[in-house]
Short mmCIF file of C-alpha atoms in Angstrom, two decimals:
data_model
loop_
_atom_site.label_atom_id
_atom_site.label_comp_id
_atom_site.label_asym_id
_atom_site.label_seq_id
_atom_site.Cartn_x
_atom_site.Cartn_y
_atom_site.Cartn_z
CA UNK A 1 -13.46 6.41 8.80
CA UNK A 2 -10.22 5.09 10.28
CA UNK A 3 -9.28 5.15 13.83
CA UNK A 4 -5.02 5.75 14.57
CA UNK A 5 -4.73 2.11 15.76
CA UNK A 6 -6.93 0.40 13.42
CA UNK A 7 -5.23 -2.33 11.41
CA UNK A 8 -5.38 -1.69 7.33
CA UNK A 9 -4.54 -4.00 4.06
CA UNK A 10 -2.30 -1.80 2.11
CA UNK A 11 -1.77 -2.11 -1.82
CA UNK A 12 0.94 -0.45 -3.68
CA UNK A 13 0.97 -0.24 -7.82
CA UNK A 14 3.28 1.69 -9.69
CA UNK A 15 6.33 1.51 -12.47
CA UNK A 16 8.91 -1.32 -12.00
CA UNK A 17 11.06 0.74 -9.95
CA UNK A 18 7.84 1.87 -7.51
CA UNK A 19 7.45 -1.25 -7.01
CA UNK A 20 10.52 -3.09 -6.80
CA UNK A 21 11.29 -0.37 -3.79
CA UNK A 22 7.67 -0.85 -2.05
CA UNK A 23 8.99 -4.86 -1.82
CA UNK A 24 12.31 -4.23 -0.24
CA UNK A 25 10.94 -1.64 2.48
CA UNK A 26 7.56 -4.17 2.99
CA UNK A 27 8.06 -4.88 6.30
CA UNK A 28 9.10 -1.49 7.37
CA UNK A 29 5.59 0.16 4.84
CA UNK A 30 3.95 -2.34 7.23
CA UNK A 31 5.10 -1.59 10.76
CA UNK A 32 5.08 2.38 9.98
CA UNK A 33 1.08 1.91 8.28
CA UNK A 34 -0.07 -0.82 10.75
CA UNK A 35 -0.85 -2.55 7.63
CA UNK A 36 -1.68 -6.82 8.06
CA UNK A 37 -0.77 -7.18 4.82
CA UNK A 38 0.84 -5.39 2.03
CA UNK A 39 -0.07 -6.14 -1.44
CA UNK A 40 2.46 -4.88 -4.02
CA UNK A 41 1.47 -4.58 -8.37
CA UNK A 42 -1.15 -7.48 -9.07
CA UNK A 43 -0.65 -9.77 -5.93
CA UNK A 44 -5.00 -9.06 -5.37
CA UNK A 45 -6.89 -6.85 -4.62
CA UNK A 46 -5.16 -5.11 -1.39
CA UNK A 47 -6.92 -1.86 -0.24
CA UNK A 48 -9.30 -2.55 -2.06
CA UNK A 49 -11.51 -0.02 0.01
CA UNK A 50 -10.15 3.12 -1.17
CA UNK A 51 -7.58 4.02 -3.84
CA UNK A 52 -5.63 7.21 -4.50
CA UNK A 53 -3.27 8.13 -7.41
CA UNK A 54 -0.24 9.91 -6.35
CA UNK A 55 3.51 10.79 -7.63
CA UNK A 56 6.68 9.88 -5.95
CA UNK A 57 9.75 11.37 -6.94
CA UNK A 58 8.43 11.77 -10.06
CA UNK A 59 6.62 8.46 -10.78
CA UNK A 60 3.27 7.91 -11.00
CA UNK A 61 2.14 5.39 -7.96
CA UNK A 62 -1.34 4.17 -7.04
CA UNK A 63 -1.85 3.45 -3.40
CA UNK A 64 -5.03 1.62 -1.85
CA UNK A 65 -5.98 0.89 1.98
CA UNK A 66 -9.01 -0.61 3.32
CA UNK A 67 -9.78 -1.61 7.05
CA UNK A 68 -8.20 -5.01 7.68
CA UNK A 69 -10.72 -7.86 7.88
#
């Protein structure tokens, strides 16, 4: 598992709008997550350790993490 201060690669799929909100708030998804990198639609494979499908605000939104290497 994942310690509190462990350092993750974060990556973020979804509809246009999912995504086109995960870009503008990067930095802040980043800083809040502890994430080294944040990986948004098909930029790789980011989080490629675990992945969860989840809804916000009504759209559908795939969200992966895995410990940063």
């Amino acid at each position: 598992g994942l310690e509190v201060s462990d350092r993750i690669e974060l990556g973020i799929r979804g509809s246009e709008e999912i995504e086109s909100a995960a870009n503008e708030h990067r930095d802040y998804i980043a800083g809040e997550t502890l994430a080294v990198d944040v990986q948004i639609g098909g930029e790789g494979d980011g989080g490629s350790g675990e992945w969860r499908d989840s809804e916000l605000d009504g759209h559908p939104v795939r969200i992966g993490l895995s410990r940063a290497r």
